[in-house]
Coordinates of C-alpha atoms and ligand atoms in Angstrom, one line a residue:
M374 CA 150.5 165.9 55.3
S375 CA 147.3 165.0 57.2
D376 CA 149.6 163.4 60.2
N377 CA 150.6 166.8 60.7
R378 CA 147.1 168.5 61.3
F379 CA 145.7 168.5 64.8
Y380 CA 142.0 169.7 65.1
I381 CA 140.8 170.3 68.8
T382 CA 137.7 171.1 70.4
T383 CA 135.9 172.8 73.6
P384 CA 132.3 171.7 74.0
I385 CA 130.3 175.1 72.9
Y386 CA 129.0 176.4 76.0
Y387 CA 125.0 177.1 76.8
V388 CA 124.8 180.7 76.9
N389 CA 121.7 180.2 79.5
D390 CA 124.5 181.1 82.1
V391 CA 127.7 183.0 82.7
P392 CA 130.8 181.5 82.3
H393 CA 132.6 179.9 85.3
I394 CA 135.7 177.7 86.6
G395 CA 134.0 174.8 84.5
H396 CA 133.8 176.3 81.3
A397 CA 137.3 178.0 81.7
Y398 CA 138.9 174.5 82.6
T399 CA 137.9 172.9 79.8
T400 CA 138.8 175.6 77.2
L401 CA 142.3 176.2 79.1
A402 CA 143.0 172.4 78.7
C403 CA 142.3 172.9 74.8
D404 CA 144.4 175.9 74.8
V405 CA 147.5 174.2 76.3
M406 CA 147.2 171.5 73.8
A407 CA 146.6 174.0 70.9
R408 CA 149.7 175.9 71.9
F409 CA 151.8 172.9 72.7
M410 CA 151.2 171.3 69.2
R411 CA 152.1 174.8 67.6
L412 CA 155.0 175.1 69.1
D413 CA 155.7 171.3 68.3
G414 CA 155.3 172.1 64.6
K415 CA 151.6 171.0 63.8
D416 CA 149.0 172.6 61.5
V417 CA 146.5 172.9 64.7
R418 CA 142.6 174.3 64.4
F419 CA 141.4 175.2 67.8
L420 CA 137.5 175.6 67.9
T421 CA 135.7 176.8 70.6
G422 CA 131.9 178.6 71.0
T423 CA 128.9 178.7 72.0
D424 CA 125.6 176.6 72.1
E425 CA 122.3 178.6 71.8
H426 CA 119.5 176.8 71.0
G427 CA 117.1 174.8 72.9
Q428 CA 114.9 174.7 75.3
K429 CA 117.0 175.7 78.1
V430 CA 118.3 178.8 76.6
E431 CA 114.6 179.7 75.1
Q432 CA 113.6 179.7 78.8
A433 CA 116.4 181.7 80.2
A434 CA 115.7 184.3 77.5
A435 CA 111.7 184.6 78.6
N436 CA 113.1 184.8 82.1
A437 CA 115.2 187.8 81.0
G438 CA 112.5 189.1 79.3
M439 CA 114.4 189.0 75.7
D440 CA 114.1 187.7 72.3
P441 CA 116.3 184.5 72.1
K442 CA 118.5 186.2 69.4
A443 CA 119.0 189.2 71.6
F444 CA 119.6 187.1 74.5
T445 CA 122.1 185.0 72.9
D446 CA 123.9 187.6 71.2
K447 CA 124.4 189.4 74.7
V448 CA 125.6 186.1 76.8
S449 CA 127.8 184.6 74.0
Q450 CA 129.7 187.9 74.3
S451 CA 130.7 186.9 77.9
F452 CA 132.3 183.7 76.6
R453 CA 134.1 185.7 73.7
D454 CA 135.4 188.0 76.4
L455 CA 136.9 185.0 78.7
V456 CA 139.0 184.3 75.2
P457 CA 141.6 187.2 75.9
A458 CA 141.0 187.5 79.6
M459 CA 142.4 183.8 79.8
G460 CA 145.2 184.2 77.3
Y461 CA 143.0 181.5 75.1
S462 CA 144.4 181.1 71.2
P463 CA 141.3 179.6 69.4
D464 CA 141.3 179.7 65.8
N465 CA 137.8 180.5 65.5
F466 CA 134.7 180.8 67.7
I467 CA 131.4 179.1 66.3
R468 CA 127.8 180.0 67.0
T469 CA 125.2 177.7 66.5
T470 CA 123.0 180.7 65.1
E471 CA 125.3 181.0 62.5
P472 CA 123.4 180.4 58.9
R473 CA 126.4 178.2 58.0
H474 CA 125.7 175.9 61.0
Y475 CA 121.7 175.5 59.9
A476 CA 123.0 174.5 56.7
A477 CA 125.7 171.7 58.3
C478 CA 122.6 170.5 60.6
Q479 CA 120.3 169.9 57.8
A480 CA 122.6 168.5 55.4
L481 CA 123.8 166.0 58.4
W482 CA 119.9 165.0 58.9
N483 CA 119.3 164.6 55.2
K484 CA 122.4 162.2 55.1
V485 CA 121.3 160.2 58.1
L486 CA 117.2 160.6 56.9
A487 CA 118.4 159.2 53.3
A488 CA 120.5 155.9 55.2
G489 CA 117.3 155.1 56.8
D490 CA 118.7 155.8 60.3
I491 CA 115.8 158.6 60.9
Y492 CA 112.2 158.0 61.3
L493 CA 109.1 159.4 62.6
G494 CA 107.3 158.4 65.7
K495 CA 106.0 159.5 69.1
Y496 CA 107.9 160.1 72.2
A497 CA 106.2 159.5 75.4
G498 CA 109.3 159.6 78.3
W499 CA 111.1 161.9 80.9
Y500 CA 113.1 165.1 79.9
S501 CA 115.3 167.0 81.6
V502 CA 115.7 170.8 80.4
R503 CA 118.7 171.6 82.4
D504 CA 120.6 168.6 81.2
E505 CA 118.7 168.6 77.6
A506 CA 118.7 164.8 77.5
F507 CA 115.9 162.4 77.7
Y508 CA 116.0 159.7 80.4
A509 CA 114.7 156.1 81.1
E510 CA 112.4 155.9 83.9
S511 CA 115.5 153.7 85.9
E512 CA 117.8 156.3 85.2
T513 CA 115.5 158.8 87.5
E514 CA 114.0 158.4 91.1
V515 CA 111.6 160.6 93.2
G516 CA 113.1 162.7 96.0
P517 CA 111.3 163.3 99.2
D518 CA 110.0 166.4 97.9
N519 CA 107.7 164.5 95.4
K520 CA 110.4 165.4 92.3
R521 CA 111.6 162.9 89.5
R522 CA 115.3 163.7 89.2
A523 CA 117.7 162.1 86.8
T524 CA 119.8 160.1 89.4
A525 CA 123.0 161.2 87.6
S526 CA 122.7 164.8 87.6
G527 CA 120.0 165.4 90.4
A528 CA 118.3 167.6 87.2
E529 CA 114.3 167.6 87.7
V530 CA 112.7 166.0 84.7
A531 CA 109.1 166.2 83.2
W532 CA 107.0 164.0 81.5
V533 CA 106.8 164.6 77.4
E534 CA 104.6 163.2 74.9
E535 CA 104.6 164.5 71.6
P536 CA 105.5 163.7 67.8
S537 CA 109.3 163.1 67.3
Y538 CA 111.7 161.6 64.5
F539 CA 113.8 159.2 66.1
F540 CA 117.4 158.4 65.4
R541 CA 117.7 154.1 65.1
L542 CA 120.3 154.0 67.6
S543 CA 119.1 150.6 68.9
A544 CA 120.9 149.7 65.6
W545 CA 124.1 150.6 66.2
Q546 CA 125.3 149.0 69.5
D547 CA 127.2 146.1 67.5
R548 CA 129.2 148.8 65.2
L549 CA 129.7 151.4 68.1
L550 CA 131.1 148.3 70.3
K551 CA 133.5 147.3 67.2
F552 CA 134.3 151.2 67.0
Y553 CA 135.3 151.3 70.5
E554 CA 137.5 147.9 70.3
D555 CA 139.3 149.0 67.0
N556 CA 140.0 152.4 68.7
P557 CA 141.2 152.0 72.3
R558 CA 142.5 155.5 72.4
F559 CA 138.8 156.8 71.5
I560 CA 137.9 157.4 75.0
A561 CA 139.8 158.6 77.7
P562 CA 140.4 158.0 80.8
Q563 CA 139.9 154.4 81.0
S564 CA 137.3 154.5 83.7
R565 CA 135.2 156.5 81.4
R566 CA 135.6 153.9 78.3
N567 CA 134.9 151.1 80.8
E568 CA 131.5 153.1 81.6
V569 CA 130.6 153.7 78.1
I570 CA 131.2 150.1 76.9
S571 CA 129.1 148.7 79.8
F572 CA 126.6 151.5 79.0
V573 CA 126.2 150.5 75.2
K574 CA 126.4 146.5 75.9
G575 CA 123.5 147.2 78.2
G576 CA 121.5 147.9 74.9
L577 CA 120.5 150.9 73.2
Q578 CA 117.5 152.5 72.7
D579 CA 116.3 154.8 69.6
L580 CA 116.7 158.3 70.6
S581 CA 114.4 161.2 70.2
V582 CA 116.1 164.0 67.7
S583 CA 113.4 166.4 67.2
R584 CA 110.8 168.0 69.7
T585 CA 107.8 170.1 68.8
T586 CA 106.9 172.0 71.9
F587 CA 109.3 174.9 71.3
K588 CA 110.9 177.0 68.5
W589 CA 114.5 177.9 69.0
G590 CA 116.6 175.6 67.3
V591 CA 117.4 174.2 63.9
P592 CA 114.0 173.4 62.0
V593 CA 114.1 169.9 60.5
P594 CA 114.1 169.9 57.0
N595 CA 110.8 169.4 55.2
D596 CA 109.0 169.2 58.5
P597 CA 109.4 172.6 60.2
A598 CA 106.9 171.7 62.9
H599 CA 109.8 169.7 64.4
I600 CA 113.0 171.5 65.8
M601 CA 116.0 169.2 66.0
Y602 CA 117.1 167.9 69.4
V603 CA 119.5 170.6 70.8
W604 CA 122.1 167.9 71.0
F605 CA 122.2 166.7 67.4
D606 CA 122.5 170.5 66.4
A607 CA 125.1 171.2 69.1
L608 CA 127.5 168.4 68.3
T609 CA 127.1 169.0 64.7
N610 CA 129.4 172.4 65.2
Y611 CA 132.5 170.3 65.1
I612 CA 131.7 169.4 61.2
T613 CA 130.1 173.0 60.4
E614 CA 133.7 174.5 61.2
C615 CA 135.2 172.0 58.6
G616 CA 133.0 173.4 56.0
Y617 CA 130.3 170.5 56.0
P618 CA 128.8 169.7 53.7
D619 CA 131.3 170.6 51.5
E620 CA 134.1 168.0 51.6
T621 CA 136.2 170.2 49.1
A622 CA 135.9 173.1 51.6
P623 CA 139.7 174.4 52.9
N624 CA 138.8 173.6 56.5
W625 CA 137.7 170.0 55.6
K626 CA 141.4 168.6 55.7
Y627 CA 141.1 169.1 59.9
W628 CA 138.3 166.3 60.1
P629 CA 138.2 163.9 61.9
A630 CA 139.1 166.1 64.9
D631 CA 142.1 165.0 66.8
L632 CA 140.7 165.5 70.2
H633 CA 137.0 166.7 71.5
M634 CA 137.6 167.8 75.1
V635 CA 134.6 167.7 77.3
G636 CA 133.5 167.3 80.9
K637 CA 132.4 163.9 82.3
D638 CA 128.9 164.7 82.3
I639 CA 128.7 165.1 78.7
V640 CA 130.4 162.0 77.5
R641 CA 127.5 159.8 76.5
F642 CA 126.5 162.6 73.7
H643 CA 130.4 162.5 72.1
T644 CA 131.2 158.9 72.6
V645 CA 127.8 157.2 71.9
Y646 CA 125.5 159.3 69.8
W647 CA 127.7 161.5 68.0
P648 CA 130.1 158.3 66.4
A649 CA 126.8 156.8 65.4
F650 CA 125.3 159.7 63.9
L651 CA 128.7 160.4 62.0
M652 CA 128.8 156.7 60.8
A653 CA 125.0 156.6 59.7
A654 CA 125.8 159.8 57.5
G655 CA 128.9 158.1 56.3
V656 CA 131.5 160.5 58.2
A657 CA 134.3 159.3 59.7
P658 CA 133.9 159.9 63.5
P659 CA 136.5 161.7 65.8
K660 CA 139.8 160.3 66.9
R661 CA 139.5 160.7 70.6
V662 CA 137.2 162.2 73.3
Y663 CA 138.7 162.6 76.8
A664 CA 136.4 163.5 79.3
H665 CA 138.0 165.6 82.5
G666 CA 136.5 166.0 85.9
W667 CA 134.5 168.2 87.9
W668 CA 135.9 171.4 90.4
T669 CA 134.2 171.6 93.8
N670 CA 134.8 174.9 95.7
E671 CA 136.4 174.5 99.1
G672 CA 134.7 171.0 99.2
Q673 CA 131.1 172.1 98.2
K674 CA 129.6 171.3 95.0
I675 CA 129.5 174.4 92.5
S676 CA 125.9 175.5 92.2
K677 CA 124.2 178.7 90.8
S678 CA 121.6 177.9 93.6
L679 CA 124.3 178.0 96.4
G680 CA 125.8 181.1 94.9
N681 CA 129.4 179.4 95.1
T682 CA 130.3 179.5 91.3
I683 CA 134.2 180.6 90.8
D684 CA 134.5 183.6 88.4
T685 CA 138.1 182.6 86.9
V686 CA 138.4 186.0 85.7
A687 CA 138.5 187.4 89.7
L688 CA 140.9 184.8 89.9
V689 CA 143.1 186.2 87.4
K690 CA 142.6 189.9 88.8
E691 CA 143.6 188.7 92.4
F692 CA 146.3 185.9 91.5
G693 CA 147.5 186.6 88.0
L694 CA 146.8 185.4 84.3
D695 CA 149.5 182.6 84.0
Q696 CA 149.3 181.8 88.3
T697 CA 145.5 181.1 87.3
R698 CA 146.4 179.2 84.7
Y699 CA 149.3 177.0 86.0
F700 CA 147.4 176.5 89.2
L701 CA 144.1 174.9 87.1
M702 CA 146.5 172.6 85.3
R703 CA 148.7 171.6 88.2
E704 CA 146.5 171.2 91.4
V705 CA 144.5 168.0 89.8
P706 CA 145.7 165.2 88.1
F707 CA 143.5 165.7 84.8
G708 CA 140.4 163.4 84.5
N709 CA 139.9 163.5 88.2
D710 CA 137.6 165.7 90.2
G711 CA 139.2 168.5 92.3
D712 CA 138.9 171.0 94.7
F713 CA 139.5 174.5 94.6
R714 CA 141.0 175.8 97.8
R715 CA 142.5 179.6 98.1
A716 CA 145.1 178.2 100.4
A717 CA 146.4 175.7 97.9
M718 CA 146.2 178.6 94.8
V719 CA 148.4 180.8 97.1
Q720 CA 150.5 178.0 98.2
R721 CA 151.2 177.0 94.5
M722 CA 151.9 180.8 93.8
D723 CA 154.3 181.3 96.2
S724 CA 156.3 177.6 96.4
D725 CA 156.0 176.4 92.5
L726 CA 156.1 179.9 91.0
A727 CA 157.9 182.6 92.8
N728 CA 160.3 180.4 95.4
A729 CA 161.2 177.5 92.8
Y730 CA 160.7 179.0 89.2
G731 CA 161.0 182.8 89.6
N732 CA 163.7 182.5 92.1
L733 CA 165.7 180.3 89.6
C734 CA 165.5 182.7 87.0
Q735 CA 166.1 185.9 89.1
R736 CA 169.3 184.7 91.0
V737 CA 171.1 183.3 87.8
L738 CA 170.0 186.2 85.8
S739 CA 171.2 188.6 88.3
I740 CA 174.7 186.9 88.7
V741 CA 175.3 187.1 84.8
A742 CA 174.2 190.9 84.8
K743 CA 176.5 191.7 87.9
N744 CA 179.7 189.4 86.9
C745 CA 179.7 188.6 83.2
G746 CA 179.2 191.9 81.6
G747 CA 175.1 191.1 80.8
A748 CA 176.2 188.9 78.4
V749 CA 175.7 184.8 78.2
P750 CA 178.6 183.7 79.8
A751 CA 181.5 181.3 78.1
K752 CA 180.5 177.7 78.1
G753 CA 183.5 175.4 79.2
P754 CA 184.4 171.6 79.5
L755 CA 181.3 169.7 81.2
T756 CA 181.8 167.8 84.2
D757 CA 180.0 164.9 86.0
A758 CA 178.5 167.3 88.0
D759 CA 176.6 169.1 84.9
R760 CA 175.8 166.3 83.3
P761 CA 172.8 165.1 85.1
L762 CA 171.1 168.4 85.1
L763 CA 172.0 169.2 81.5
D764 CA 170.4 165.7 80.6
K765 CA 167.4 165.8 82.3
A766 CA 166.9 169.3 80.2
R767 CA 167.4 168.0 77.3
G768 CA 165.2 164.8 77.6
A769 CA 162.4 167.0 78.9
L770 CA 160.9 167.8 75.7
A771 CA 160.0 164.1 74.9
A772 CA 159.0 163.6 78.4
V773 CA 156.6 166.2 78.2
R774 CA 155.4 165.7 74.8
E775 CA 154.5 162.0 75.8
K776 CA 152.3 163.3 79.0
I777 CA 150.6 165.8 76.8
N778 CA 150.0 163.5 73.9
E779 CA 147.7 161.7 77.1
Q780 CA 146.3 165.0 78.5
A781 CA 148.3 164.2 81.5
F782 CA 148.9 168.2 82.2
N783 CA 149.5 168.0 85.8
E784 CA 152.5 165.4 85.3
A785 CA 153.4 167.6 82.4
L786 CA 154.4 170.2 84.8
T787 CA 155.7 167.9 87.6
T788 CA 158.1 166.8 84.7
I789 CA 159.2 170.4 83.9
W790 CA 158.9 171.5 87.6
E791 CA 161.5 168.4 88.4
V792 CA 164.4 169.9 86.4
I793 CA 163.4 173.5 88.3
G794 CA 164.1 172.0 91.2
D795 CA 167.5 170.0 90.2
A796 CA 168.6 173.4 88.8
N797 CA 167.8 175.1 92.1
R798 CA 170.2 172.4 94.0
Y799 CA 172.8 172.7 91.3
V800 CA 172.9 176.2 92.1
D801 CA 173.3 175.5 95.7
A802 CA 175.9 172.8 95.5
Q803 CA 177.9 174.5 92.4
A804 CA 177.8 178.3 94.5
P805 CA 178.9 180.1 91.5
W806 CA 179.0 183.3 93.5
A807 CA 182.1 181.4 95.4
L808 CA 183.9 180.4 92.2
A809 CA 184.1 183.8 91.5
K810 CA 187.5 184.3 92.9
T811 CA 188.9 180.5 92.7
D812 CA 187.8 179.5 89.4
P813 CA 185.9 182.2 87.0
A814 CA 186.0 180.1 84.0
R815 CA 184.4 177.3 85.7
R816 CA 182.0 180.1 87.5
D817 CA 181.0 181.1 83.6
H818 CA 180.2 177.3 82.7
V819 CA 178.2 176.8 85.7
L820 CA 176.1 180.0 85.0
W821 CA 175.8 178.7 81.0
V822 CA 174.6 175.6 82.3
L823 CA 172.1 177.3 84.1
I824 CA 170.8 179.6 81.9
E825 CA 170.6 176.9 79.1
T826 CA 168.4 174.8 81.6
I827 CA 166.1 178.0 82.1
R828 CA 165.7 178.2 78.2
R829 CA 164.9 174.4 78.0
V830 CA 162.4 174.7 81.0
T831 CA 160.7 177.9 79.7
L832 CA 160.3 176.9 76.2
L833 CA 158.4 173.8 77.5
A834 CA 156.3 176.0 80.2
Q835 CA 155.2 178.4 77.4
P836 CA 151.7 176.4 76.4
F837 CA 150.8 176.6 80.1
M838 CA 152.2 180.2 81.1
P839 CA 152.5 182.1 77.7
G840 CA 152.9 185.9 79.1
S841 CA 155.4 184.8 81.7
T842 CA 157.5 182.5 79.7
A843 CA 157.5 185.0 77.0
R844 CA 159.1 187.7 79.3
I845 CA 161.8 185.1 80.7
L846 CA 162.9 184.2 76.9
D847 CA 162.9 188.1 76.4
Q848 CA 165.3 188.1 79.0
L849 CA 167.4 185.1 77.7
A850 CA 167.3 187.0 74.4
V851 CA 165.9 184.3 72.7
P852 CA 164.6 185.2 69.2
A853 CA 160.9 184.5 68.1
E854 CA 162.2 181.8 65.6
G855 CA 164.2 180.1 68.7
R856 CA 161.3 179.7 70.6
S857 CA 159.4 176.6 69.0
F858 CA 160.4 173.2 70.0
A859 CA 162.4 172.8 66.7
A860 CA 164.8 175.2 68.4
F861 CA 164.9 173.1 71.5
D862 CA 168.5 171.8 71.0
R863 CA 169.8 175.5 69.8
E864 CA 171.8 176.2 72.6
M865 CA 172.3 179.5 74.1
A866 CA 175.2 181.0 72.3
S867 CA 178.0 182.5 74.4
G868 CA 178.4 186.2 74.4
T869 CA 175.1 187.2 73.5
A870 CA 174.0 190.6 75.0
L871 CA 171.0 190.2 77.7
P872 CA 168.8 193.0 78.9
A873 CA 168.8 193.6 82.6
P874 CA 166.9 190.9 84.5
Q875 CA 163.4 191.5 86.2
G876 CA 161.5 189.4 88.4
V877 CA 158.1 187.5 86.8
F878 CA 156.6 185.7 89.7
P879 CA 155.6 187.9 92.3
R880 CA 154.6 186.3 95.8
Y881 CA 151.2 186.6 96.7
V882 CA 150.0 190.1 98.7
D883 CA 146.9 189.4 100.5
P884 CA 144.6 192.6 99.5
A885 CA 142.8 192.0 103.2
A886 CA 146.0 192.0 104.7
P887 CA 147.5 195.3 106.8
A888 CA 150.2 197.0 105.0
P889 CA 153.4 196.1 106.4
A890 CA 154.6 198.3 109.4
P891 CA 157.2 201.4 108.6
K892 CA 160.8 200.0 108.7
Q893 CA 161.6 202.0 112.2
A894 CA 158.9 200.1 113.9
R895 CA 160.2 196.8 112.9
K896 CA 163.5 197.3 113.8
K897 CA 162.2 197.9 117.4
A898 CA 160.0 195.1 117.5
Ligands
MSP547 N1 126.4 173.0 75.7 C1 126.8 171.7 76.2 C2 128.0 171.1 75.3 C3 127.7 170.8 73.7 S1 129.0 170.3 73.1 C4 128.7 169.9 71.6 C5 127.4 172.1 77.8 N2 127.4 173.1 78.2 S2 127.8 173.6 79.3 O1 128.1 175.0 79.3 O2 126.6 173.1 80.1 O3 128.9 172.8 80.0 C6 130.1 172.8 79.0 C7 131.3 172.1 80.1 O4 131.8 172.7 81.3 C8 131.1 170.9 80.1 O5 132.4 170.1 79.4 C9 131.0 170.7 81.5 O6 131.9 169.3 81.8 C10 132.0 171.9 82.1 N3 131.7 172.0 83.5 C11 130.6 172.6 83.9 N4 130.7 172.9 85.6 C12 132.2 172.0 85.8 C13 132.5 172.2 86.9 N5 132.2 172.7 88.2 N6 134.1 171.8 86.6 C14 134.5 171.2 85.6 N7 133.8 171.5 84.7 C15 132.5 171.8 84.7 O7 127.3 170.9 78.5

C-alpha cells in the first residue's frame, strides 16, 4: 500500500568542498527519520548523494589542476566515506554524473519543453557561482570594497549576458500559491512557509535554465551548446532515483517523496522551482520540504576563509559516534540556527548520556546481575508507585512518533529523557538494594519495572544512537525481531537469562588533561 512507503532525501552535496558539520547534519536528520520509519514498519527509501556539475565544481576542478570527472570522482568519495563514519543508512548514493541521471534530466526537459514552459531567449543579469543562483539587482548590494554581493548569502555576483533557455516561472505564480494552500504541510517550519508564500506573492520572473559559457553539465537535448542550469539538473536527482521517465520502474512507487530535507539556504529551489518544474512536466510534486537552520562555531559563522569549519569525523573521534549524533539532534530545536560549543558537547555527553541514561542501565543491570541470578526478575503485582513510570514508558512511542512526524527531533529526545529521569527517581525512591532483606519479591518486581522501562526507552533511542542502543538491547537479551516498534508492547519475560552488564556511555576524558595522579599521592593530598 502506498501509505506504507516513505521516501526521504538529503540535498545532494556539491563536490567543490570536503564534508563538514552542515552536510553531516542534514544527512543525520534524514538518517534518524529513515531509521525511525523502518522500525515503525514502513517501506523506506533513503537517498543521499553528490551534486557534481556546474560552474562552481568546474572551477574547483580547474583550481585543483584536474579534469572535472577525475576531480568529482575523488571528492564524491569523501562524501561516501561519511556514510560509515557517521553511521548513516542510505539505500542508495546517487551521483549526477551517472548516465541514468543524464537520461532523466533530458526526459524532464523534453516534457517541460513540450508543455510550452521552456523557451529560448537571452539572459542579462546577476549570477553567483558560489550560490549557483541568479539574482535580481534588488537582491544584491555593493559593499565598501565596490564588489556586488547577494544580500541573503553574501556571495559575490557577476554580470552575465548570454543566450539562454528560460522556464516560464512567471506563469506559475497562482498555481504555486494554490498548491501551498491545498498542502499546508508542504513547507516547514511555518516561518519558512510564510517566507516562500510572500516571495511568490511578490511575483515571479522567468528562470534561466541553461548556460552557454561553461561545459561541465548535462547538455540540453538537441542544442548541446547549452548546458542545463545546475539546479534543474540537481533537483532531478530525486526522480532519477525512482527510475524517471520510466513510470513502470520498480522504484517509481516511492514517488512523490515524503520528505526532502534541506538547509534554509536552499528552500526557494525546492519549494518554488522544483514543484513548478514537476507540475509543468505532469509529475506530482513532493509531499514535504523541511528547512533546518544553520550551525555556527562558538558564535562565529562557519566559513572556509575563517578556517573554522567543523569536521564531524573529528568530533566522532573525540566524543564518540553516538554521542555526536545525540548532541547534534538534541542541542538545537530543529529548524532553528544553533551554535556549536565544545563545553555544551561535553556537558551533554556527561549529564544526559553517562549520568542519566548510562547510569540507569548500569545500576539496574548490575543489581540484577548480582542479586537475581543474572536473569530478568519476576514481575509482581503493580502498585500505584509503579504505574506512573510504566504508563509514561508505554505512552512514549506514540509521543515520540508525533514529534518525529513533525521533525521535532530535540523534542522527541526530551520525551525519551523524561522517562529516563523518572526512572532514575524511581530507583532512588524504591531503593531496591534496601528491599533485599525486607521484601525480596517487591525488589524483584521493582527491578522488572526498571528493566522493562529501559527496554522501551532504548527501543525509541535506536534511530538516534544505533550502536549504543544495540549494545544495551543485547544486555537485555532482546532478540533482533524484538527491536522493531511492532514489539514495543512485548514485555520483558521473567526468567530470561541476561549477559553480564557492561557500561555503554563513558564520561568525557579530556585528551589534553594531565593523567590522574597515582592513588597514593591522591590520598596524601
Ligand atoms: N548542491 C546543493 C543542493 C542540491 S539539492 C538538489 C547544495 N549543496 S551544499 O553542499 O552546498 O549544501 C548542502 C546542505 O548543507 C544544504 O542543505 C545546506 O543548508 C547545508 N549546510 C551547509 N552549511 C551549513 C551549516 N553551517 N549548518 C547547517 N547546514 C549547512 O546546496
